[in-house]
Tab-separated table of C-alpha atoms in Angstrom:
chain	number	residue	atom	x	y	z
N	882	UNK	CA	128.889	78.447	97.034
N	883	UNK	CA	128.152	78.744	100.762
N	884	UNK	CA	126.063	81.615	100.186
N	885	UNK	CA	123.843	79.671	97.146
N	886	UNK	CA	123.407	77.141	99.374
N	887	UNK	CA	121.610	79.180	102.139
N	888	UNK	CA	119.494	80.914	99.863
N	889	UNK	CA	118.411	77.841	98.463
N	890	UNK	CA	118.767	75.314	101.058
N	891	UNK	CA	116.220	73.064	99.053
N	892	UNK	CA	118.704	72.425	96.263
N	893	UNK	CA	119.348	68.574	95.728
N	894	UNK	CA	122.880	68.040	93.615
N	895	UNK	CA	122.195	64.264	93.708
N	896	UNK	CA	118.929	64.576	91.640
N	897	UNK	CA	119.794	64.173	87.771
N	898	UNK	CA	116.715	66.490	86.580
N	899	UNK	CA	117.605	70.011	87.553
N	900	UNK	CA	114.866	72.094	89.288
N	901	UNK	CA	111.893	73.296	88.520
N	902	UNK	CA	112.549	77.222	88.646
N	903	UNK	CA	115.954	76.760	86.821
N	904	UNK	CA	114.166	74.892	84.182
N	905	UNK	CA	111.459	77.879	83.463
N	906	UNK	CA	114.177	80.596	83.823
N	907	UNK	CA	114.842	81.603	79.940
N	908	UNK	CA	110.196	81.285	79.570
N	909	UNK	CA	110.011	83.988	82.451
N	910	UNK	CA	112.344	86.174	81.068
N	911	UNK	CA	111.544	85.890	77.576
N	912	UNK	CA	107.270	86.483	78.964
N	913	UNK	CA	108.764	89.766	80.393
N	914	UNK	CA	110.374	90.914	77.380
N	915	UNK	CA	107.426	89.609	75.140
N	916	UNK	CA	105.280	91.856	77.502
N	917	UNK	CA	107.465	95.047	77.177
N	918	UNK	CA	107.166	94.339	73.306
N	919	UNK	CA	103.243	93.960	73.054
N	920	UNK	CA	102.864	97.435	75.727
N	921	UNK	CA	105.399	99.224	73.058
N	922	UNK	CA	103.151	97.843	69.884
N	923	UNK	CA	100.010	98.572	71.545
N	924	UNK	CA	100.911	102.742	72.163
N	925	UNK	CA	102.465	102.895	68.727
N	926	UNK	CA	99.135	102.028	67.242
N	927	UNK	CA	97.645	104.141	69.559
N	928	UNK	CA	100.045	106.632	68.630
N	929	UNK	CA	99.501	106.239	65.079
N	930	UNK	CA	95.506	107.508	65.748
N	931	UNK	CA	97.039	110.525	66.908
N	932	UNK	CA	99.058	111.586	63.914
N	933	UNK	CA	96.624	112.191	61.647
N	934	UNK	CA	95.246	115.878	61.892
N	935	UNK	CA	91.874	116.180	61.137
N	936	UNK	CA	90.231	112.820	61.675
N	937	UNK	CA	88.344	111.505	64.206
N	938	UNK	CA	89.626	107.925	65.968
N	939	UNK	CA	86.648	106.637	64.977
N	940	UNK	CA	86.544	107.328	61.120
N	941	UNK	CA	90.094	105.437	61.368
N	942	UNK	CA	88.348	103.178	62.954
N	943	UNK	CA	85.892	102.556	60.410
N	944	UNK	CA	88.384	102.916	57.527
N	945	UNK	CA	90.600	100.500	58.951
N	946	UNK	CA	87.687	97.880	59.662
N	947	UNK	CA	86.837	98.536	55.889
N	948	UNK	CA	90.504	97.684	54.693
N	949	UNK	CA	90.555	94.922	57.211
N	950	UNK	CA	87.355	93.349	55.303
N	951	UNK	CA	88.478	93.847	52.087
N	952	UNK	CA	92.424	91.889	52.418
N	953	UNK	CA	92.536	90.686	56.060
N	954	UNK	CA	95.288	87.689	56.002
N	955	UNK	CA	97.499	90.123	53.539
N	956	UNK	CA	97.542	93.150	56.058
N	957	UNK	CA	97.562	91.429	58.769
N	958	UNK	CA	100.387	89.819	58.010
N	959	UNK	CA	102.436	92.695	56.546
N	960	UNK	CA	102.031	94.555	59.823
N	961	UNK	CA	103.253	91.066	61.671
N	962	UNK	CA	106.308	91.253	59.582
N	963	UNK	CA	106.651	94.891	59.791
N	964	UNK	CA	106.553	94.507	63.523
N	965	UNK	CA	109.031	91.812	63.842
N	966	UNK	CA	111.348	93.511	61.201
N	967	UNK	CA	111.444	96.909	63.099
N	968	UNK	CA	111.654	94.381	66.731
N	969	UNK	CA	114.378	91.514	65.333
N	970	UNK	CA	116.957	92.795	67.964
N	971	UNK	CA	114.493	92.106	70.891
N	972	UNK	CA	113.032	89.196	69.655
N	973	UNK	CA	116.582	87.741	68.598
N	974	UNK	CA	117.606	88.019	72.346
N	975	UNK	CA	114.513	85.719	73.317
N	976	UNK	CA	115.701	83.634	70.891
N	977	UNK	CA	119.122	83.767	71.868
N	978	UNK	CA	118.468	82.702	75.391
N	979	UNK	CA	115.966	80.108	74.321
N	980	UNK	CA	118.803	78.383	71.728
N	981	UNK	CA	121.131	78.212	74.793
N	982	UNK	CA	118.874	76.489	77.230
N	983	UNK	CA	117.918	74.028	74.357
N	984	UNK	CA	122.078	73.137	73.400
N	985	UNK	CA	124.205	74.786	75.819
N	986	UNK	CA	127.023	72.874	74.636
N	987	UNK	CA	127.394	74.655	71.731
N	988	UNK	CA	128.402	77.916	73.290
N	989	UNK	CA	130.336	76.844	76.695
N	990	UNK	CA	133.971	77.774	76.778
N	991	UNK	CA	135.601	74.946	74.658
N	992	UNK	CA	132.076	74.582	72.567
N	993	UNK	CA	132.455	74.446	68.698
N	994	UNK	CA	131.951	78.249	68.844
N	995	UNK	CA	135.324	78.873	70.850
N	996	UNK	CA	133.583	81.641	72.779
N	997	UNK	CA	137.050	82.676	74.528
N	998	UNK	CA	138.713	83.348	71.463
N	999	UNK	CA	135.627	84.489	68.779
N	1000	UNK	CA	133.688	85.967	71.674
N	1001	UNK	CA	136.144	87.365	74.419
N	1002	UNK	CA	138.697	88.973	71.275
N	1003	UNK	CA	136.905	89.183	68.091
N	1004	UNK	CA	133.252	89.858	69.008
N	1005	UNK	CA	133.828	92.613	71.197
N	1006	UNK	CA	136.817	94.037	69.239
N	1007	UNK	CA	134.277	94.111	66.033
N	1008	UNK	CA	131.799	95.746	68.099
N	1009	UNK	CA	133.987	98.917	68.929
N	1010	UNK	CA	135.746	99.295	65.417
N	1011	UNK	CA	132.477	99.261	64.311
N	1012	UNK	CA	131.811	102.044	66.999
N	1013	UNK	CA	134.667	104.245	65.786
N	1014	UNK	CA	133.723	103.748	62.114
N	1015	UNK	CA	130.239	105.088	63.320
N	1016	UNK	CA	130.933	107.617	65.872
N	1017	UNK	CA	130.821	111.483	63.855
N	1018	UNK	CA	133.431	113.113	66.066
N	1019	UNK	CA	133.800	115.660	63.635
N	1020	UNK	CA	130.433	117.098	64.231
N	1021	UNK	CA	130.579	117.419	67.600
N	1022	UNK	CA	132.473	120.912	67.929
N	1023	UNK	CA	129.609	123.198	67.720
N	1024	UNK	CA	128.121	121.294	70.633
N	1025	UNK	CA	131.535	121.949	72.774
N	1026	UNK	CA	130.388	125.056	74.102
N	1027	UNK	CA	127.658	123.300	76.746
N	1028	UNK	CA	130.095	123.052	79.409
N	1029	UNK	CA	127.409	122.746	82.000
N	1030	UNK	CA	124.954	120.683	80.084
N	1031	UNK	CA	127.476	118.341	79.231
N	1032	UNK	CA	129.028	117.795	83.220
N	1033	UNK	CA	125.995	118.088	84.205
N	1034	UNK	CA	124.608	114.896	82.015
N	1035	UNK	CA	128.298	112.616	82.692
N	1036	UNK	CA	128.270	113.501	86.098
N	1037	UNK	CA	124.686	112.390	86.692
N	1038	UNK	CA	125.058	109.384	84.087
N	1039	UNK	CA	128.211	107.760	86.115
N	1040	UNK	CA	128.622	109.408	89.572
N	1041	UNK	CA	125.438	110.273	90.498
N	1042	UNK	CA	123.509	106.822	88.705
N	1043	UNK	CA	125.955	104.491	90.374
N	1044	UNK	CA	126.444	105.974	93.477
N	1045	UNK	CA	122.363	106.121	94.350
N	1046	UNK	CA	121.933	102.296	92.842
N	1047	UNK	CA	124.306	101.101	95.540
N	1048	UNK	CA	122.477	103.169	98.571
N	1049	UNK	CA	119.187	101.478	97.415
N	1050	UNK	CA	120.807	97.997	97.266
N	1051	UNK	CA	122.136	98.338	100.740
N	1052	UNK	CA	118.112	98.117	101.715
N	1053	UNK	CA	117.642	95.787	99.175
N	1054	UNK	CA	120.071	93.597	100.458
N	1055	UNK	CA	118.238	92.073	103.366
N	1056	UNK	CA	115.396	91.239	100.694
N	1057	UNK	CA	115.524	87.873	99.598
N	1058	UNK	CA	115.892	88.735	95.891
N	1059	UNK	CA	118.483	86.699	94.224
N	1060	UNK	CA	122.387	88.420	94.783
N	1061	UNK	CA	123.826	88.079	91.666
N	1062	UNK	CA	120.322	90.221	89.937
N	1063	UNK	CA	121.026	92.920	92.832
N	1064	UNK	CA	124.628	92.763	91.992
N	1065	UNK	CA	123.093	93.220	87.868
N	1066	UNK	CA	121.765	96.160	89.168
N	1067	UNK	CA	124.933	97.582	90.375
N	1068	UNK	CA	126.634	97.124	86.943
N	1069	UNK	CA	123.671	98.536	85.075
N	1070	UNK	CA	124.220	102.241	87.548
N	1071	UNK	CA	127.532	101.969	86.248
N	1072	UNK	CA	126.786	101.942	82.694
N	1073	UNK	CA	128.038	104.857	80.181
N	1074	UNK	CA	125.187	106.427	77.602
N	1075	UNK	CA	124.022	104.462	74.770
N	1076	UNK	CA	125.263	105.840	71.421
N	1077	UNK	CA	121.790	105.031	69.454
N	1078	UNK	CA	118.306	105.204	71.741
N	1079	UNK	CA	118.782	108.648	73.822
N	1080	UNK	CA	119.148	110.874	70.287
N	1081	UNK	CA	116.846	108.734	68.680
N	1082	UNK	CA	114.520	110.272	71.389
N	1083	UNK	CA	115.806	113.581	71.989
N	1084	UNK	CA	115.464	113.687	68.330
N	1085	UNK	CA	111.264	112.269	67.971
N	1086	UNK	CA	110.721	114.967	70.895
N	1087	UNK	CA	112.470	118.130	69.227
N	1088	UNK	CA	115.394	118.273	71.757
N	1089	UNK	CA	118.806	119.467	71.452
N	1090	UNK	CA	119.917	117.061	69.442
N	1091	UNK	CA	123.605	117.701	69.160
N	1092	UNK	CA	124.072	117.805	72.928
N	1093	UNK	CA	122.589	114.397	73.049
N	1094	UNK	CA	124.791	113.079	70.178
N	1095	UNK	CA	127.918	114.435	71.931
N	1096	UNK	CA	127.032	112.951	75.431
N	1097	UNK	CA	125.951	109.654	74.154
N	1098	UNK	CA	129.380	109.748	71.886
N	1099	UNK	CA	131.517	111.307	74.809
N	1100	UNK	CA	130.329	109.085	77.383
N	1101	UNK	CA	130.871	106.309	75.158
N	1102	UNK	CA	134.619	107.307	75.337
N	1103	UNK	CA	134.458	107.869	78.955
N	1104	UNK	CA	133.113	104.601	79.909
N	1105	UNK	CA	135.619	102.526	78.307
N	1106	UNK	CA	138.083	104.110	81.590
N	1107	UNK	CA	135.561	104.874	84.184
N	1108	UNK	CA	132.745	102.056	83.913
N	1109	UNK	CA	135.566	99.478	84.662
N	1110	UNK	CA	136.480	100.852	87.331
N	1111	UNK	CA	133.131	101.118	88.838
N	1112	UNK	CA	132.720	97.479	88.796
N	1113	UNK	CA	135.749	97.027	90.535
N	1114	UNK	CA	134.852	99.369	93.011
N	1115	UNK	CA	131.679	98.072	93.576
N	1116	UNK	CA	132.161	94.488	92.602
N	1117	UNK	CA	135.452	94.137	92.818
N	1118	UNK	CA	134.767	91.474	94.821
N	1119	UNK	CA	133.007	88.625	92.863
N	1120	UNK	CA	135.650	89.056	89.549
N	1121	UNK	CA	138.120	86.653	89.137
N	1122	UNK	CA	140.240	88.631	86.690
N	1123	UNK	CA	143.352	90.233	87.796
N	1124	UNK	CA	143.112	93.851	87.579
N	1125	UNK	CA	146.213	94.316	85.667
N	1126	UNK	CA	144.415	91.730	83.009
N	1127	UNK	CA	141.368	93.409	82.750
N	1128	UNK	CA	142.833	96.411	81.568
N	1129	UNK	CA	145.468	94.966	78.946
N	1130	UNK	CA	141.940	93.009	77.539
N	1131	UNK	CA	140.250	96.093	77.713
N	1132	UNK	CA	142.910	98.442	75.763
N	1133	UNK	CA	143.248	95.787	73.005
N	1134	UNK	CA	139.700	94.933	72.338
N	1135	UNK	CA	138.021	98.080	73.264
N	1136	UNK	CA	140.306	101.368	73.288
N	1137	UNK	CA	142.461	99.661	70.030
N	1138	UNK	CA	139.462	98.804	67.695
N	1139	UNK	CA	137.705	102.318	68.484
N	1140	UNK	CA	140.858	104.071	67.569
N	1141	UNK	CA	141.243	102.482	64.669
N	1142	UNK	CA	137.604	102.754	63.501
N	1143	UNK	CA	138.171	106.606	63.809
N	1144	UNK	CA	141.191	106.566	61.429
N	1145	UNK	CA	139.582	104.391	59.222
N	1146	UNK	CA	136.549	106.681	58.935
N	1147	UNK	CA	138.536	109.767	58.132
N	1148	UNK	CA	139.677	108.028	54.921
N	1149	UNK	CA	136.726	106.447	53.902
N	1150	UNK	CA	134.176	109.149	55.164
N	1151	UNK	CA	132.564	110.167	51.480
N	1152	UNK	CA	131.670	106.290	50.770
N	1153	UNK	CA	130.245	106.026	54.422
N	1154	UNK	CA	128.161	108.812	53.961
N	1155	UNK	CA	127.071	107.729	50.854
N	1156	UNK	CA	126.147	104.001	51.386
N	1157	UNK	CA	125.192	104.629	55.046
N	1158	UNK	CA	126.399	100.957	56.129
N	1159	UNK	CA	124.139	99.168	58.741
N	1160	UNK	CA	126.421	99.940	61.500
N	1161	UNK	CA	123.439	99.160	64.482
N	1162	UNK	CA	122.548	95.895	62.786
N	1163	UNK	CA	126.016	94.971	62.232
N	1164	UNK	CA	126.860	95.247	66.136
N	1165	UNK	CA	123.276	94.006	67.472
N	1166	UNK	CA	123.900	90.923	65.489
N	1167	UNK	CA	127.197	90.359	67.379
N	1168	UNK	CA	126.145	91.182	70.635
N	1169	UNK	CA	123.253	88.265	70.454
N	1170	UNK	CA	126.169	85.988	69.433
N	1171	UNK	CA	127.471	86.986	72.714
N	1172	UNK	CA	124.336	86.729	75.092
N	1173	UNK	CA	123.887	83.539	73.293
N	1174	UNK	CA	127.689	82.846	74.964
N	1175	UNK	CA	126.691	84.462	78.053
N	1176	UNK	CA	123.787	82.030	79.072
N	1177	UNK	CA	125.239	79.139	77.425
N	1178	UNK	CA	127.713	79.248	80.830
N	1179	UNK	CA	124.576	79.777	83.004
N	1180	UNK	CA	122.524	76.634	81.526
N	1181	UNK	CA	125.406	74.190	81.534
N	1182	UNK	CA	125.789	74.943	85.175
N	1183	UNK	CA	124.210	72.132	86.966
N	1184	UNK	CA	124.536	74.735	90.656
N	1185	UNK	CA	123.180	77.891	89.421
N	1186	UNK	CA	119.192	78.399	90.096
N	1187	UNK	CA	116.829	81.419	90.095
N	1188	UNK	CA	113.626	81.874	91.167
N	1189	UNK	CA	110.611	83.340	89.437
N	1190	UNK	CA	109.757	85.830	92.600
N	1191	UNK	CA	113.414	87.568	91.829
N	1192	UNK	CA	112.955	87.748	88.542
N	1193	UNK	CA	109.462	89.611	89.034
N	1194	UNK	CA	110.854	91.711	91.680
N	1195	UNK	CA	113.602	93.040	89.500
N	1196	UNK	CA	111.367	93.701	86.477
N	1197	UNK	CA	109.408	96.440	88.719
N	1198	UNK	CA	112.594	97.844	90.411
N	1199	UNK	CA	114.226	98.242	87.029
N	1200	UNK	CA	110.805	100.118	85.868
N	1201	UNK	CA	111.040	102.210	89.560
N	1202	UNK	CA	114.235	103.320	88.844
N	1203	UNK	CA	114.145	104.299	85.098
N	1204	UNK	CA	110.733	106.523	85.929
N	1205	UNK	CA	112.263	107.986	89.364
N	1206	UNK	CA	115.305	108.891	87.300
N	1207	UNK	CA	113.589	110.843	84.676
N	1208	UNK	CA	111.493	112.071	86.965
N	1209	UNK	CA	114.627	113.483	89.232
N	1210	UNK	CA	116.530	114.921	85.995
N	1211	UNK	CA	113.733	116.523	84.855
N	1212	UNK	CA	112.844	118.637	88.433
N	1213	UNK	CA	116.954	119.434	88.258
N	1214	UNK	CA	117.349	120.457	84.995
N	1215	UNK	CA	113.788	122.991	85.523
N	1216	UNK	CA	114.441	125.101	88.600
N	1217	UNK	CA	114.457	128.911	87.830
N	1218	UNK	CA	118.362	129.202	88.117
N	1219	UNK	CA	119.280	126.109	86.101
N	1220	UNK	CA	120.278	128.007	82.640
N	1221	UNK	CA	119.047	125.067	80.779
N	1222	UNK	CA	116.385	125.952	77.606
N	1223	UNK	CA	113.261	123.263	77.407
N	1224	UNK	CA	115.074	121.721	74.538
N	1225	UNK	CA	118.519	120.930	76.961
N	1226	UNK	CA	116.228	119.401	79.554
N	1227	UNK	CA	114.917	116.583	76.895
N	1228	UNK	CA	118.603	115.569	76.062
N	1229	UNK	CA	119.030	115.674	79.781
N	1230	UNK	CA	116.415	113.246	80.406
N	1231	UNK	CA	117.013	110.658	78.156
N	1232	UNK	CA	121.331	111.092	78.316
N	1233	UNK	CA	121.339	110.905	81.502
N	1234	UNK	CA	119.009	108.125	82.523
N	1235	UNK	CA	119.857	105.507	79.241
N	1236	UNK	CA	122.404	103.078	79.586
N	1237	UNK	CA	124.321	101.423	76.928
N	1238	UNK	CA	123.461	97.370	76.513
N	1239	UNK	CA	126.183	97.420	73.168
N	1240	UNK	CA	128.763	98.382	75.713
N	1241	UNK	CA	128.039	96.530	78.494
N	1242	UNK	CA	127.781	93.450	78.012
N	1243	UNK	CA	131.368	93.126	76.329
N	1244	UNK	CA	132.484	94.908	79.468
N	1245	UNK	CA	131.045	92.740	81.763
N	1246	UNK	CA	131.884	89.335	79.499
N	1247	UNK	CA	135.665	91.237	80.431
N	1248	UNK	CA	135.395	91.868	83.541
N	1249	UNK	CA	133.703	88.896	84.674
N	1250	UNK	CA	135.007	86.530	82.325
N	1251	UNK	CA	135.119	83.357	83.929
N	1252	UNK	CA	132.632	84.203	86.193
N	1253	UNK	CA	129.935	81.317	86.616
N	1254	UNK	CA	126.971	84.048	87.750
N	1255	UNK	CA	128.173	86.467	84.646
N	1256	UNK	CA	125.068	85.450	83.153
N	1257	UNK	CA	122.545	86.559	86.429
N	1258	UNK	CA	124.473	89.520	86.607
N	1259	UNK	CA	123.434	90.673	82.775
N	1260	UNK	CA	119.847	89.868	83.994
N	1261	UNK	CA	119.173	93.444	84.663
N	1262	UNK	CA	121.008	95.152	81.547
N	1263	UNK	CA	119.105	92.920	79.579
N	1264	UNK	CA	115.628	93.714	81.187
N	1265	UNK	CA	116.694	97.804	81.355
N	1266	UNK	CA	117.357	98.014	77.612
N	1267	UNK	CA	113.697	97.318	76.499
N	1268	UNK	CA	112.505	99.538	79.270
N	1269	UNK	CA	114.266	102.295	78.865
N	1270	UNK	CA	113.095	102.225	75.143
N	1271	UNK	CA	109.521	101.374	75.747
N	1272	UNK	CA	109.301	104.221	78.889
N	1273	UNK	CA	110.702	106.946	76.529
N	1274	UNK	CA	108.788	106.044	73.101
N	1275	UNK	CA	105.341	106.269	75.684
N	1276	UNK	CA	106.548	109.805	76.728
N	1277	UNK	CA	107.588	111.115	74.062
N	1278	UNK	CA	104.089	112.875	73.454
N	1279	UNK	CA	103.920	114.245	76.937
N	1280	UNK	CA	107.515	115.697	77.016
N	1281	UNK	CA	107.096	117.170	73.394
N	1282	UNK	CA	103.925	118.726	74.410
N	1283	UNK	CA	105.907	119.873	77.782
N	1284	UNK	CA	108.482	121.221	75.282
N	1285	UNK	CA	106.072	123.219	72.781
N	1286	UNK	CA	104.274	124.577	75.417
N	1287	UNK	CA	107.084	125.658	77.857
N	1288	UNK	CA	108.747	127.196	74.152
N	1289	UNK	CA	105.675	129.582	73.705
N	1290	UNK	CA	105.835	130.927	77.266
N	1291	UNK	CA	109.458	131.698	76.705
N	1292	UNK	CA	108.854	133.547	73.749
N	1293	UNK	CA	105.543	135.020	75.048
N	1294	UNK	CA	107.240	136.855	78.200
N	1295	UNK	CA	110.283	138.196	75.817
N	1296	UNK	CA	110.356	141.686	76.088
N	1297	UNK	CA	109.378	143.602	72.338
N	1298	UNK	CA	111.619	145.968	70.899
């Protein structure tokens, strides 16, 4: 508390309205996700000019003026709902921070939702059964052989990631960004690979695919050991859990519920293939149960405040680092003596530079739980997940051209037989 108090020395606990900034926290974060939304609508129509062969931008142009003229309020609202259908996840976390700032109470340990039994046991427990019900282990053996693509990809993802995030913060620390956001940033270098968004995009581009499903899957296994204890090595500090306790939570909501996801799957594999459950949807909808949690704790705290320069700040670091990153992997995975084909060094890009938000968060709510900043320290997961989607879906052209055209020299300088 000593250290709030210097950065904000302005901070009046005797006044009964809280402050200004604190008050317009969950509006500035939700205008910087609204913002990543709108740039990631905006190329996909752009995008969508491009994929027709043959016609000029401006006979769509004209075609789609004509349509427009004929049922306006009908199309334009189908694409509205079209939008927010394939966008509920994103715009379910705006409202999900909004709902907490308007009743806090509802969420706070001891609320009518019991967050530290439903949320701390049951919510993250149904999150990874429903990861080991989803997770196609058995496909992964013909992508075994990749020893180097693979170590090269976890070793960049939680060794190299976390290691270079903590350098940078020891500059950034004399800054006077908020902390507990420079602190987020720690725990988003020491992340594991989201299962879903890197082979969604390896996939759009023409990568290798199954290298980027078994790195997503097998750092998703590795991360439930190693990501904990990178926050404890580099946090250590600001959790209140005792080691020991961490761990026991961990193995019985995490390592427990995957396990038994993955025996449950090998009996019921024919009807899962068949009727293709929502398995994203299911655990999105649970995670915003527990953001909603998360900033329930922040908003019912009369002492925590944030201002809008941080926030700001962080935004266009997060951005900085996600580009540098993709930028670094792909000079790496490129020299002359790498051994990796064009179609390795898209799965490199994206495995090695996404992190997971469907992990992390129940690992921090676990190792932080109790933790009055837990919710400032999300900050930056929260703000990487949209970025990380919204950088790759604008590249994808570029790197899929990159790929094509790197492909034909390949095959161009073969020798004939």
């Amino acid at each position: 508390m000593a250290a709030l108090s210097e950065t904000f020395p302005s901070l009046d606990t005797t006044t009964p309205s809280p402050p200004l900034s604190r008050r317009s926290n969950p509006l500035v974060f939700s205008l910087q996700v609204a913002i990543c939304l709108a740039l990631l609508h905006v190329w996909r129509d752009r995008g969508k000019c491009g994929d027709a062969p043959g016609i000029k931008r401006s006979q769509l142009k004209k075609k789609k003026s004509q349509t427009n003229k004929q049922n306006p309020p009908t199309l334009t609202n189908m694409r509205l709902l079209e939008r927010m259908r394939k966008e509920w996840f994103m715009i379910g976390i705006v409202l999900a921070i909004a709902g907490a700032k308007l009743e806090p109470s509802v969420g706070v340990k001891g609320g009518p939702l019991k967050p530290e039994i439903t949320v701390s046991y049951i919510a993250v427990a149904t999150i990874f059964f429903n990861s080991g019900l989803s997770l196609k282990t058995e496909e992964l053996t013909s992508a075994l052989v990749h020893i180097k693509l693979h170590l090269f990809i976890q070793i960049f993802t939680l060794a190299f990631f976390p290691a270079t995030i903590w350098l940078f913060l020891q500059l950034l620390s004399i800054t006077p960004i908020n902390e507990w956001l420079l602190k987020g940033l720690q725990t988003v270098g020491c992340m594991p690979p989201p299962v879903s968004s890197a082979v969604i995009l390896t996939k759009a581009v023409g990568g290798n695919e199954a290298a980027a499903i078994f790195n997503s899957a097998f750092g998703s296994f590795l991360g439930i050991i190693i990501t904990p204890l990178l926050l404890l090595l580099f946090l250590g500090s600001s959790s209140s859990v005792p080691f020991t306790s961490i761990f026991s939570q961990l193995f019985m909501t995490v390592v427990v519920p995957l396990i038994i996801g993955q025996i449950v799957r090998r009996y019921i594999k024919d009807w899962l293939e068949r009727k293709k459950p929502p398995f994203g949807a299911i655990s999105s909808s649970v995670l915003l149960m527990i953001i909603y949690t998360t900033f329930c704790d922040t908003f019912s705290n009369p002492n925590i405040d944030l201002d809008k320069f941080s926030l700001i700040l962080i935004l266009f670091i997060i951005f900085s680092i996600q580009l540098s990153f993709m930028v670094l992997t792909f000079l790496f995975s490129t020299r002359n003596n790498s051994g990796f084909t064009p179609a390795d060094t898209v799965a490199i890009i994206f495995c090695s530079t996404h992190k997971s938000l469907t992990l992390g968060i129940p690992m921090l709510k676990i190792v932080f739980a109790g933790h009055e900043h837990l919710s400032l320290i999300s900050v930056p997961l929260l703000i990487y997940h949209p970025v990380q989607i919204l950088l790759g879906s604008v590249l994808v052209p570029t790197i899929k051209s990159w790929m094509v055209s790197r492909q034909k020299g390949v095959k161009l300088t073969r020798p004939t037989v």
